Short mmCIF file of C-alpha atoms and ligand atoms in Angstrom, two decimals:
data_model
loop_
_atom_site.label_atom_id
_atom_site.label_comp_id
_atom_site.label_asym_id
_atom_site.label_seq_id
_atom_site.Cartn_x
_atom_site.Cartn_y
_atom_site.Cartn_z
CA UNK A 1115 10.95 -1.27 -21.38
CA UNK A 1116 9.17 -3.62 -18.81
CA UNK A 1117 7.95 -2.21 -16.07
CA UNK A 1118 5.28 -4.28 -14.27
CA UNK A 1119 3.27 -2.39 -11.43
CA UNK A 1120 1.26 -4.07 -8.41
CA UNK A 1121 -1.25 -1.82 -7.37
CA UNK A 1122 -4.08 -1.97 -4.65
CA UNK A 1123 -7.27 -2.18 -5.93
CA UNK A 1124 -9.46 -1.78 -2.75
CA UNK A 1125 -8.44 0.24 0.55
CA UNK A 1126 -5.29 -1.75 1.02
CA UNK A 1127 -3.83 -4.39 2.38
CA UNK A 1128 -4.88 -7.01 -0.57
CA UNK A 1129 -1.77 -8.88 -0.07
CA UNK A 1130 0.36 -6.99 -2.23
CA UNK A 1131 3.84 -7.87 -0.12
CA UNK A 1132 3.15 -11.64 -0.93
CA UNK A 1133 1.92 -10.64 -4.12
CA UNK A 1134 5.28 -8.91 -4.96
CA UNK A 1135 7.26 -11.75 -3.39
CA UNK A 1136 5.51 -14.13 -5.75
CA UNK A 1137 6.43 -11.62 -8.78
CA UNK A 1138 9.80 -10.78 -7.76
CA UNK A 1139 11.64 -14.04 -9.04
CA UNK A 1140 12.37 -12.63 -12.70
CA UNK A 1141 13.17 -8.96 -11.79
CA UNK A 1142 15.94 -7.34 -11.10
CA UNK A 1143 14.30 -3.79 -9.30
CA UNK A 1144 11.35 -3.88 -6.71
CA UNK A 1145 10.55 -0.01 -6.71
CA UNK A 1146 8.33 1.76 -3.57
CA UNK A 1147 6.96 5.13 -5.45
CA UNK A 1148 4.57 5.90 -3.10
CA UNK A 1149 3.42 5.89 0.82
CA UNK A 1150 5.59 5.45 4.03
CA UNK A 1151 5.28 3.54 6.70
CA UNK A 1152 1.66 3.56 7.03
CA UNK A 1153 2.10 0.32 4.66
CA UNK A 1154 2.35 -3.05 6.17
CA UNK A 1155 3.32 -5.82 3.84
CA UNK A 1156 3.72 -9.36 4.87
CA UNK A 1157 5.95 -11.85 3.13
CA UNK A 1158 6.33 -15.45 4.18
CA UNK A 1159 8.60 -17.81 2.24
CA UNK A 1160 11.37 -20.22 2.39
CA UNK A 1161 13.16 -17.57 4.62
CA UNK A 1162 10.70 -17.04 6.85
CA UNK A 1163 7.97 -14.63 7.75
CA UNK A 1164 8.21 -10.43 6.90
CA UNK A 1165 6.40 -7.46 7.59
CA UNK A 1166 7.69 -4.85 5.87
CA UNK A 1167 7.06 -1.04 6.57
CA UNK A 1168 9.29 0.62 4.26
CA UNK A 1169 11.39 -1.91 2.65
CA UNK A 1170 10.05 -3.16 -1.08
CA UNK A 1171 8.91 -6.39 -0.16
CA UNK A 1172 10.82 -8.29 -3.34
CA UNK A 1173 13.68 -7.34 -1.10
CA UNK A 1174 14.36 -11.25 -0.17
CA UNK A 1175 15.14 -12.30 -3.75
CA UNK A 1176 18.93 -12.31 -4.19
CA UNK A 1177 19.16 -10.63 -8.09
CA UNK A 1178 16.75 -8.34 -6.76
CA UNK A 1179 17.80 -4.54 -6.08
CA UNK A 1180 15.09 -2.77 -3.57
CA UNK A 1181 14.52 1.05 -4.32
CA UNK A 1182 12.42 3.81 -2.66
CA UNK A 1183 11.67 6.28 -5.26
CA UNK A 1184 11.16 9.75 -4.79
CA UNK A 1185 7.09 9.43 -4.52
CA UNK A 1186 8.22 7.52 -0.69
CA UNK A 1187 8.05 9.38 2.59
CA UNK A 1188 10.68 7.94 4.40
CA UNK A 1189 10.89 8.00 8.29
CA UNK A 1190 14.70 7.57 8.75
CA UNK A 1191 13.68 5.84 12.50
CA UNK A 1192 11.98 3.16 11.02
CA UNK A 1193 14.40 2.35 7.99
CA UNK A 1194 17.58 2.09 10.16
CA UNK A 1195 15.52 -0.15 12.39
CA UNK A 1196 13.84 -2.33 9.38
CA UNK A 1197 17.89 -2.55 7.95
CA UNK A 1198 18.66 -3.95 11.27
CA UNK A 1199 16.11 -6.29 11.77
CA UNK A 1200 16.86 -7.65 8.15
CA UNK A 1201 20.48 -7.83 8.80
CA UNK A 1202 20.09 -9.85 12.15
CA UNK A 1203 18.29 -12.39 10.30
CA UNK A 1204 21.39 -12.69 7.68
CA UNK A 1205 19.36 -11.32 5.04
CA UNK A 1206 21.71 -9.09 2.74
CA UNK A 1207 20.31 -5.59 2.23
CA UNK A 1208 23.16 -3.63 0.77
CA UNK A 1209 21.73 -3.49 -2.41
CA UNK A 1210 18.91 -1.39 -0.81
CA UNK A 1211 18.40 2.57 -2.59
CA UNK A 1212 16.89 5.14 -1.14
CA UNK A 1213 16.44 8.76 -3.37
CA UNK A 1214 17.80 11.46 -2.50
CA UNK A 1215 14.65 12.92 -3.57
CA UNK A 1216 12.17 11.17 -1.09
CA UNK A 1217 11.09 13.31 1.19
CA UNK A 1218 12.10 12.74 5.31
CA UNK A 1219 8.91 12.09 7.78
CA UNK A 1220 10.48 14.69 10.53
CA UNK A 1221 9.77 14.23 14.02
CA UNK A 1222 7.49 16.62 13.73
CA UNK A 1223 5.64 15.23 11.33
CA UNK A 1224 4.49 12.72 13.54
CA UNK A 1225 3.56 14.91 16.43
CA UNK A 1226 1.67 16.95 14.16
CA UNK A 1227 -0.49 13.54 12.31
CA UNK A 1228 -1.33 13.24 16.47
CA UNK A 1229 -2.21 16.06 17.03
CA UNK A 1230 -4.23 17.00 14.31
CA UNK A 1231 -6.06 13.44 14.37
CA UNK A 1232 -7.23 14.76 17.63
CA UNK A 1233 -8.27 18.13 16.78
CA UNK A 1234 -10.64 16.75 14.34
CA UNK A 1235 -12.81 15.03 17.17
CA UNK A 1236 -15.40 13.37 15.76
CA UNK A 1237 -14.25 13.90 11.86
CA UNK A 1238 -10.88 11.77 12.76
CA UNK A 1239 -9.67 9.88 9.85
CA UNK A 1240 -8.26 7.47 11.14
CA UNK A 1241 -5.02 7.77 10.08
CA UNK A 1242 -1.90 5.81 10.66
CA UNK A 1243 -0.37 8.49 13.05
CA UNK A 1244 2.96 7.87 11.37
CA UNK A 1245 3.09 11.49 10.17
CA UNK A 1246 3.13 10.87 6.26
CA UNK A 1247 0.36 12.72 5.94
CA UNK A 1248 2.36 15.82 7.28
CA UNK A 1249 5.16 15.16 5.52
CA UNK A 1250 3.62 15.39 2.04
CA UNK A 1251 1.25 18.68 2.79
CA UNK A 1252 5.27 19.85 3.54
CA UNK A 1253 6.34 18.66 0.36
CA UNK A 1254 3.68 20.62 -1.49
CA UNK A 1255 4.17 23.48 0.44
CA UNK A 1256 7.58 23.15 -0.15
CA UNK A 1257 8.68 23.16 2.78
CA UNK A 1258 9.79 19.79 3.24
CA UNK A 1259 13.40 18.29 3.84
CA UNK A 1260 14.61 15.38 1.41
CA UNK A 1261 17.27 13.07 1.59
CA UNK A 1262 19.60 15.09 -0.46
CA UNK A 1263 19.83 17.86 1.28
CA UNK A 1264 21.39 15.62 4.24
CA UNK A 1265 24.38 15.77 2.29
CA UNK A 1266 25.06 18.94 2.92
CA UNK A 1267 24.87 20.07 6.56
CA UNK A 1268 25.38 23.67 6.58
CA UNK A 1269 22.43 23.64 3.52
CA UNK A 1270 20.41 21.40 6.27
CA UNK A 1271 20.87 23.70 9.28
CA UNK A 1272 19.76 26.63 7.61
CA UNK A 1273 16.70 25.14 6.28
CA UNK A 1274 15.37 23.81 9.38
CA UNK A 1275 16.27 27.43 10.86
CA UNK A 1276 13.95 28.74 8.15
CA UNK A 1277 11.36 25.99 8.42
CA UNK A 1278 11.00 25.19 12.09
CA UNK A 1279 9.69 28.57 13.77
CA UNK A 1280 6.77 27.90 11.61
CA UNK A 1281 5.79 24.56 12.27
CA UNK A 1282 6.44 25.04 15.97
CA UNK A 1283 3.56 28.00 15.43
CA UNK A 1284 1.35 25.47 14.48
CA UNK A 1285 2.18 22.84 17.22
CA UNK A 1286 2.29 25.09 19.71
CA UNK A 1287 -0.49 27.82 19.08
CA UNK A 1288 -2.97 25.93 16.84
CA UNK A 1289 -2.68 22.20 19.15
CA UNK A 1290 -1.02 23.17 22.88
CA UNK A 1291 1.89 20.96 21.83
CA UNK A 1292 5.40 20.61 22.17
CA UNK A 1293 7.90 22.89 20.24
CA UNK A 1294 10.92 20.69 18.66
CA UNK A 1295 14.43 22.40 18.98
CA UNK A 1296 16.78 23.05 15.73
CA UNK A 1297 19.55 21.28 17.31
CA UNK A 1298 17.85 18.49 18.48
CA UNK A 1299 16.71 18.11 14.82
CA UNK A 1300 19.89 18.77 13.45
CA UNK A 1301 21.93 16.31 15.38
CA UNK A 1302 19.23 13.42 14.38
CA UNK A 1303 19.52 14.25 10.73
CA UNK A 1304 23.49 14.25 11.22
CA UNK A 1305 23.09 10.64 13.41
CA UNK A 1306 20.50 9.33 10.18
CA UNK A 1307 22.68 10.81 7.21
CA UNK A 1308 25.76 8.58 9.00
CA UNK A 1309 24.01 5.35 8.67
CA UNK A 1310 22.03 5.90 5.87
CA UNK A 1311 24.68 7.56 3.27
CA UNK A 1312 25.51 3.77 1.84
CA UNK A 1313 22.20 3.60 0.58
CA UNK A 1314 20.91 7.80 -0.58
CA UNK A 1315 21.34 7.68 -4.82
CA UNK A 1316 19.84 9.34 -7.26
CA UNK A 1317 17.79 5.86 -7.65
CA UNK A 1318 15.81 7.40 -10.73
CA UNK A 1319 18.76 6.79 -12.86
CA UNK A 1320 19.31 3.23 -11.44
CA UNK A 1321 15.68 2.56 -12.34
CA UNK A 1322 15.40 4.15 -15.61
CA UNK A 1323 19.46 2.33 -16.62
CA UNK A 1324 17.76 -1.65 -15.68
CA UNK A 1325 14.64 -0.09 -17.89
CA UNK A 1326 17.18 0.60 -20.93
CA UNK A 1327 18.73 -2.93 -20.70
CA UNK A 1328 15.05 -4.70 -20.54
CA UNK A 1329 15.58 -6.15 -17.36
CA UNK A 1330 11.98 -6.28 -15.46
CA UNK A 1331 11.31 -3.72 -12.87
CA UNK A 1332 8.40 -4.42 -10.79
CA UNK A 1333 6.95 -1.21 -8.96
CA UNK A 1334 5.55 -1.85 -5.85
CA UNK A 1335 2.12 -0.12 -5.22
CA UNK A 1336 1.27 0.70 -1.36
CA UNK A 1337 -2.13 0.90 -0.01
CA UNK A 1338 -5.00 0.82 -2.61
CA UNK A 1339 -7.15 2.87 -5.01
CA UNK A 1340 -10.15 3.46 -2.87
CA UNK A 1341 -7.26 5.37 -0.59
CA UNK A 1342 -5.64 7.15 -3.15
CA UNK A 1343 -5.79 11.44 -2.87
CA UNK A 1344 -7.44 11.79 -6.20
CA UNK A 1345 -9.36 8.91 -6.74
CA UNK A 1346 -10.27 7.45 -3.58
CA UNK A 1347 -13.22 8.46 -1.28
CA UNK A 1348 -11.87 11.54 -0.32
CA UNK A 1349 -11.50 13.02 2.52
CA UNK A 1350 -10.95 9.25 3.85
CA UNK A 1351 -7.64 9.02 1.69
CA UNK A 1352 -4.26 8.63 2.16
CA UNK A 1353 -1.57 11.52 0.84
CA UNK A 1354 -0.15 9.96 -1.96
CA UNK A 1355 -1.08 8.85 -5.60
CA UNK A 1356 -1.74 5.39 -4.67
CA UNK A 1357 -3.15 4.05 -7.86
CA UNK A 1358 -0.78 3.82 -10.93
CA UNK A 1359 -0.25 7.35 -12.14
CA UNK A 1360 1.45 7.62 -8.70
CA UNK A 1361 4.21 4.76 -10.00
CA UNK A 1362 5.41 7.11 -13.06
CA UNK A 1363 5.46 10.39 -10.40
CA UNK A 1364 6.95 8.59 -7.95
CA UNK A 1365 9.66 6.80 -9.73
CA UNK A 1366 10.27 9.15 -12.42
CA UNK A 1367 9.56 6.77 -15.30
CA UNK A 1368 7.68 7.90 -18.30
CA UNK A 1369 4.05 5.57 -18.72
CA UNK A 1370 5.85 3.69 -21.84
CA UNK A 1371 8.11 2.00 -19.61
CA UNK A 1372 4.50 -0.03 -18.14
CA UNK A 1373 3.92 -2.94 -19.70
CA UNK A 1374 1.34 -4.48 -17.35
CA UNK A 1375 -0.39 -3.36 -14.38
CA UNK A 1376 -1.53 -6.11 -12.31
CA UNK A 1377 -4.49 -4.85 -9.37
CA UNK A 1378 -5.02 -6.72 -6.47
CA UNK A 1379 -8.02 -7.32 -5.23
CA UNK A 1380 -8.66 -9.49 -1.89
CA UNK A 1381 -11.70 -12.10 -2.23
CA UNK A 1382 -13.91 -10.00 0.01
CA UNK A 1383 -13.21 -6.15 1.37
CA UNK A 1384 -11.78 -4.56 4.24
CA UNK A 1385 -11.09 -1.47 5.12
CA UNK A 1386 -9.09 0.63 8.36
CA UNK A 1387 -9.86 3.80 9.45
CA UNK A 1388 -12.71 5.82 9.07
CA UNK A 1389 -14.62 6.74 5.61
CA UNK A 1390 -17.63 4.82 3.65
CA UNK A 1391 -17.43 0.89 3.05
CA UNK A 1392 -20.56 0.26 1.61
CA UNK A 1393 -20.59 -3.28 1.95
CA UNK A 1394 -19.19 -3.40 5.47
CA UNK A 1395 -20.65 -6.52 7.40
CA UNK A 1396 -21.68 -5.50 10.88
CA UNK A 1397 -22.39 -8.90 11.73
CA UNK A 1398 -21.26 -11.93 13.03
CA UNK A 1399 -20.27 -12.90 9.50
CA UNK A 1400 -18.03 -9.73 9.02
CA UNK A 1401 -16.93 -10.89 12.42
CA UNK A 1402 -16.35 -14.64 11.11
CA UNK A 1403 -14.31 -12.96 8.16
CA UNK A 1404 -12.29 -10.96 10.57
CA UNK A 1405 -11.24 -13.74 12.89
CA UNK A 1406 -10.53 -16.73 10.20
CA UNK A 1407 -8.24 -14.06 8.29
CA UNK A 1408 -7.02 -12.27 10.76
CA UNK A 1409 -7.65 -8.84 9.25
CA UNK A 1410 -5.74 -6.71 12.30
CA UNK A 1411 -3.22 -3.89 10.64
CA UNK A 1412 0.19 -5.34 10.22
CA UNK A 1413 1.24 -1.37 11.02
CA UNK A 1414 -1.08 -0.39 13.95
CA UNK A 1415 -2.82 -3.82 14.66
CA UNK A 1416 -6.15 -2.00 14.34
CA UNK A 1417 -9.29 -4.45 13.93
CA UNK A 1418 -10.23 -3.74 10.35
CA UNK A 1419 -13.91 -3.53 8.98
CA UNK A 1420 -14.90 -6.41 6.83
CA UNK A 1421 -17.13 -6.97 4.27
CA UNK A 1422 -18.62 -8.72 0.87
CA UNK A 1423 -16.34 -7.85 -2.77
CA UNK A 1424 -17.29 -4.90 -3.76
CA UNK A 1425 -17.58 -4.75 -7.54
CA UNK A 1426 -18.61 -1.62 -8.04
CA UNK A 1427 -15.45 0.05 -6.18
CA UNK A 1428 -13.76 -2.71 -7.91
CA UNK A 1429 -14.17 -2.04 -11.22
CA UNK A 1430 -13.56 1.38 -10.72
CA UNK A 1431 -10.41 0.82 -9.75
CA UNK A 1432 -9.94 -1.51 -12.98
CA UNK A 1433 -11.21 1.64 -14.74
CA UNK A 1434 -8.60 4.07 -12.84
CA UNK A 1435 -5.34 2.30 -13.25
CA UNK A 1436 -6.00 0.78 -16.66
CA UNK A 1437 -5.55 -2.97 -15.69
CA UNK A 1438 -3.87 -5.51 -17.41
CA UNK A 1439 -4.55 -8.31 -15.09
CA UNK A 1440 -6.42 -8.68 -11.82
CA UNK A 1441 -4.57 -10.80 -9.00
CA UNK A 1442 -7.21 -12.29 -6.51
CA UNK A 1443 -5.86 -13.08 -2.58
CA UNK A 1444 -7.17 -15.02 -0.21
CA UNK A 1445 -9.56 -16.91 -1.64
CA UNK A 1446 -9.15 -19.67 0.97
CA UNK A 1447 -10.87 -17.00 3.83
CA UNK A 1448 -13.85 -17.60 1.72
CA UNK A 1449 -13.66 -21.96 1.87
CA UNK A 1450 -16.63 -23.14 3.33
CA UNK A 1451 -19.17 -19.67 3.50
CA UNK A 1452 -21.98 -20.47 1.96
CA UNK A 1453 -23.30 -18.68 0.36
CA UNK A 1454 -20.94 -15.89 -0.79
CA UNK A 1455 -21.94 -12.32 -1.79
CA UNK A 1456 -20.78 -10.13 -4.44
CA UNK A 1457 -22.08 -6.44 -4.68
CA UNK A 1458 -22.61 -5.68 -8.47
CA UNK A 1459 -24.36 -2.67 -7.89
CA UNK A 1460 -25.15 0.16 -6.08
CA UNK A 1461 -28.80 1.54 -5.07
CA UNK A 1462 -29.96 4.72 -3.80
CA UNK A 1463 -33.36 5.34 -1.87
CA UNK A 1464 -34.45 1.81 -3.79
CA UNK A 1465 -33.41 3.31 -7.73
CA UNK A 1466 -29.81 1.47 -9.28
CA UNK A 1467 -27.20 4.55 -9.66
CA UNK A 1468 -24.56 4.37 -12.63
CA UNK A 1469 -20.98 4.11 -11.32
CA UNK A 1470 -18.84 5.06 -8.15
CA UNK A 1471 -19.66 8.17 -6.78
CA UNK A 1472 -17.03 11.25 -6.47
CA UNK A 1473 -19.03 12.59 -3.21
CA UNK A 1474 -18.75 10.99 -0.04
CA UNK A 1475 -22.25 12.04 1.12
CA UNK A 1476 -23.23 10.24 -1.85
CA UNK A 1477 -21.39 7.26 -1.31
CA UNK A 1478 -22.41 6.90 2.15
CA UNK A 1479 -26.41 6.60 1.03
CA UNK A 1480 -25.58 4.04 -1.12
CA UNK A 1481 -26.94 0.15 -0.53
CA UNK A 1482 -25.17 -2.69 -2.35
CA UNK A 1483 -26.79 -4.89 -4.48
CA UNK A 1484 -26.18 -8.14 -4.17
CA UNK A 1485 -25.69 -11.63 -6.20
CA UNK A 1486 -25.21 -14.88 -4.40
CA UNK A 1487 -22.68 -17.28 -5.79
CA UNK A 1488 -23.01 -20.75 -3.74
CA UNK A 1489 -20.29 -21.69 -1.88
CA UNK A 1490 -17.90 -24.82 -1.92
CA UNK A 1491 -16.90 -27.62 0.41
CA UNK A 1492 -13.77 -28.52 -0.70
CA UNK A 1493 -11.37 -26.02 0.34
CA UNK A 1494 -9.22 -23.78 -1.67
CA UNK A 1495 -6.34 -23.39 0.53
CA UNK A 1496 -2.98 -24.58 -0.74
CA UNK A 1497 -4.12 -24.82 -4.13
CA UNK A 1498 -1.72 -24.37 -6.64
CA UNK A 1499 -3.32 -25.71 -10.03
CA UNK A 1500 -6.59 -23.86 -11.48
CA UNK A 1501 -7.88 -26.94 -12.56
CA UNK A 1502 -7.94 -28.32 -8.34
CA UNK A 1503 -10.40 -25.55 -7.72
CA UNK A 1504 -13.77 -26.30 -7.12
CA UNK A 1505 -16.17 -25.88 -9.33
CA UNK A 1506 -18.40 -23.27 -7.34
CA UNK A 1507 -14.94 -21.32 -6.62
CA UNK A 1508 -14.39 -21.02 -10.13
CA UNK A 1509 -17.65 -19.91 -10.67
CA UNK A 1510 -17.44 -17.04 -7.90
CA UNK A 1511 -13.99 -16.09 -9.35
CA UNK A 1512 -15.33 -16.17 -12.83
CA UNK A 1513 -18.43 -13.62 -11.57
CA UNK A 1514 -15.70 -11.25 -10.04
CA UNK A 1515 -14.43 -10.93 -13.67
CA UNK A 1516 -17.78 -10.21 -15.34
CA UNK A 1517 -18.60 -7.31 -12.41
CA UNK A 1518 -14.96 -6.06 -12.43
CA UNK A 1519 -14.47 -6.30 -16.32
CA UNK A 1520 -10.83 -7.63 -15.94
CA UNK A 1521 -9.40 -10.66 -16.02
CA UNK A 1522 -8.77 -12.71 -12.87
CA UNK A 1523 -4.55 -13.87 -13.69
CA UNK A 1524 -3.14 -15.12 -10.87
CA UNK A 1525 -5.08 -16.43 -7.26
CA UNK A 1526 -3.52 -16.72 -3.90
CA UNK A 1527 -4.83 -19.48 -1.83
CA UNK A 1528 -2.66 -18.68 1.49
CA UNK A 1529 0.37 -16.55 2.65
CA UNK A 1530 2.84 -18.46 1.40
CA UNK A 1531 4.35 -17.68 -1.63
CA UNK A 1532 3.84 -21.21 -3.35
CA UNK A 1533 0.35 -21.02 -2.76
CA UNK A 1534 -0.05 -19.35 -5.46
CA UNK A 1535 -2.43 -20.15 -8.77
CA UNK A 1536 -1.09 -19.15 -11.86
CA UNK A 1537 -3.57 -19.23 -14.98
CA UNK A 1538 -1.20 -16.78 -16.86
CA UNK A 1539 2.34 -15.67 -17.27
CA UNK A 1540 2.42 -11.97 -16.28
CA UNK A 1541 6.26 -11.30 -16.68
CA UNK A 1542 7.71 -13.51 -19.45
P1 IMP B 249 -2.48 7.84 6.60
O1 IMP B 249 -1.98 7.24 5.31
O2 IMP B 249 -1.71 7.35 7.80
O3 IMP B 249 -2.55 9.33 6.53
O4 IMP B 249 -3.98 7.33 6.83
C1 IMP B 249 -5.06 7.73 5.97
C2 IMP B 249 -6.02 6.58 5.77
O5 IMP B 249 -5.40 5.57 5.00
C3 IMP B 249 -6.48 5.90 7.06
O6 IMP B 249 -7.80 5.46 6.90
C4 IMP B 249 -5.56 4.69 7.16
O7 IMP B 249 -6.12 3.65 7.92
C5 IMP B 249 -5.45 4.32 5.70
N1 IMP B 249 -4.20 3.61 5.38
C6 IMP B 249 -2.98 4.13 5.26
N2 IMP B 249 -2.09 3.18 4.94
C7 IMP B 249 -2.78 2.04 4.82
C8 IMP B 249 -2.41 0.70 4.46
O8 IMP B 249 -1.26 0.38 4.16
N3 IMP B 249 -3.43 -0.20 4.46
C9 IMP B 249 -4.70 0.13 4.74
N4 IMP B 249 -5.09 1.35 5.07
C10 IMP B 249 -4.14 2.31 5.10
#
């Protein structure tokens, strides 16, 4: 039962979308189980260039079937408008699932991300403001609205009856907001279930059936293990199960079905939003980093915070999700930096410390310890053959491997999706 999933292994935006792109050529599913539309992944092929918010980014390949599992918050909004924007560029997306278990990003939602951002002054987390944190504190609550229950108006009306008076409490009373009207809500649900009903399934089944024939399902991780509720550096987190226990919740697949989980990790570290980086470059060489790569969200065009590998977060989240391969990006960002830093270690007041630490006060005291890796001359970028790469290159990917403890599979050497190095077959 081949399942293959692509998970972050850093705070996000490694690349995954051209990761998945790359992957996506012998699969027939490309599975979302987790996130919303805080994710920004960016595909560029023979088809053109993608950013995709919601949409599984193997969505371009024609055999391929895009799903968003359950584990997806889904703001209706911004799926009709990503279907559109596909469609006027003659891209087919018919094939597209959505579950009717996912839970809907509400209006509300959003207001409330806002609002609450703000309330938290100077302890802001820099979220998205795209209201999936909201949505899943509703779906634990339960309290939330999924895709199902569009189906079935009268079921729908009644529930926002029952849920709204509450949530306009807390908008109102708690954050001097707006209150949203059950009407209002109930009309846009109508206006989304009409041009979404092609596409709500029970996807699990769809999933679970191309499972049962062998075909290759690749689940598409969104935003990384340093972000993820349980295991990232909580409070700065995202909502979901990012890393891949989040793929089996989120999809409704049992863990037999994975046959490799591939993590990838960027060739240096960036972050967005607030929370601990420890080896965030203040400098005018995190500022080089940021300019030659370009590292501005694809989802709120934020500047992000830049920074050396980190191989102690890194091999954590090796550790976390179980790795089978790691999958290095942008390796070309680094051509020409000499030298180039890796941090194998953490230190506290001077001493070493053992591991990556659960406590965010703790992981803000810590220092990184570096090791210097010279760098090369001859660039990187384009490369498609392991044995083109220069020597020192090799020797700063073959470093990441010792600190991380995982094998480095695949490299990217720029956006495209043929600049890609292969040193292993990941799905036969
Ligand atoms: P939220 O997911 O919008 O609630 O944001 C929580 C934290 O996760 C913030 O620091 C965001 O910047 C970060 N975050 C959420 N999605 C992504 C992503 O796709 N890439 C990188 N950071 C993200």
């Amino acid at each position: 039962m081949p399942a293959y999933a692509v998970i972050g292994g850093q705070w996000g935006d490694e690349g995954k979308g051209k990761v998945i792109d790359y992957l996506s050529e012998r699969v027939t599913v490309v599975a979302r189980f987790s996130g919303g539309n805080n994710a920004g992944h960016t595909v560029l092929n023979e088809k053109g260039e993608f950013k995709f918010h919601l949409m599984p980014s193997g969505a371009v390949w024609p055999q391929v079937t895009p799903v968003i599992g359950n584990g997806v918050v889904v703001d209706p909004d911004v799926l009709i408008q990503e279907i559109e924007d596909l469609r006027s560029r003659g891209l087919d997306v018919s094939r597209l699932q959505v579950s009717d278990r996912a839970h809907v990003i509400m209006p509300y939602h959003v207001a409330l991300d806002q609002l609450e951002e703000k309330g938290r002054g100077n302890g802001a987390l820099g979220t998205t403001g795209r209201g999936v944190g909201p949505a899943y504190v509703d779906k634990v609550a339960r309290t939330g609205i999924r895709f199902g229950d569009m189906l079935d108006a009268e079921g729908l009306r009644s529930r926002i009856e029952q849920i709204l008076p509450h949530v306009n409490d807390v908008i109102t009373k708690v954050h001097g907001g707006e209150p949203f009207d059950v009407q209002d809500l109930f009309q846009r649900c109508l206006n989304w279930r009409d041009q979404l009903l092609p596409f709500i399934a029970p996807v699990e089944e769809r999933v679970r059936a191309a499972l049962g024939r062998g075909e290759n399902v690749l689940l598409e991780g969104a935003q990384g293990t340093l972000l993820d509720l349980d295991h990232g550096t909580y409070p700065y987190v995202t909502s979901s199960s990012s890393s891949v226990g989040g793929a089996c919740a989120g999809l409704g697949i049992g863990p037999r079905s994975v046959a490799g989980v591939f993590g990838i990790f960027k060739a240096y570290n960036t972050r967005v939003g607030a929370g601990p980086m420890p080896t965030e470059l203040d400098d005018e060489v995190g500022e080089a980093i940021r300019q030659r790569a370009g590292e501005f969200g694809t989802t709120t065009g934020r500047p992000r915070r830049c920074g050396w590998f980190d191989g102690v977060a890194a091999r954590y989240g090796v550790i976390v999700n179980d790795l089978t391969s790691g999958i290095l990006t942008r390796l070309d960002i680094l051509d020409g930096m000499n030298p180039v830093k890796v941090c194998i270690g953490y230190e506290v007041d001077g001493k070493p410390i053992e591991g990556f630490p659960a406590q965010i006060n703790a992981l803000e005291k810590c220092k990184p310890i570096y090791k210097d890796f010279a760098g090369w001359t001859t660039p990187t970028a384009g490369l498609t053959n392991w044995d083109d790469v220069p020597l020192e290159a090799k020797q700063y990917v073959q470093g990441l491997e010792e600190v991380i403890g995982c094998s480095i599979d695949v490299i990217s050497t720029g956006p495209n999706r043929h600049e890609t190095i292969s040193r292993k077959t990941l799905i036969p």
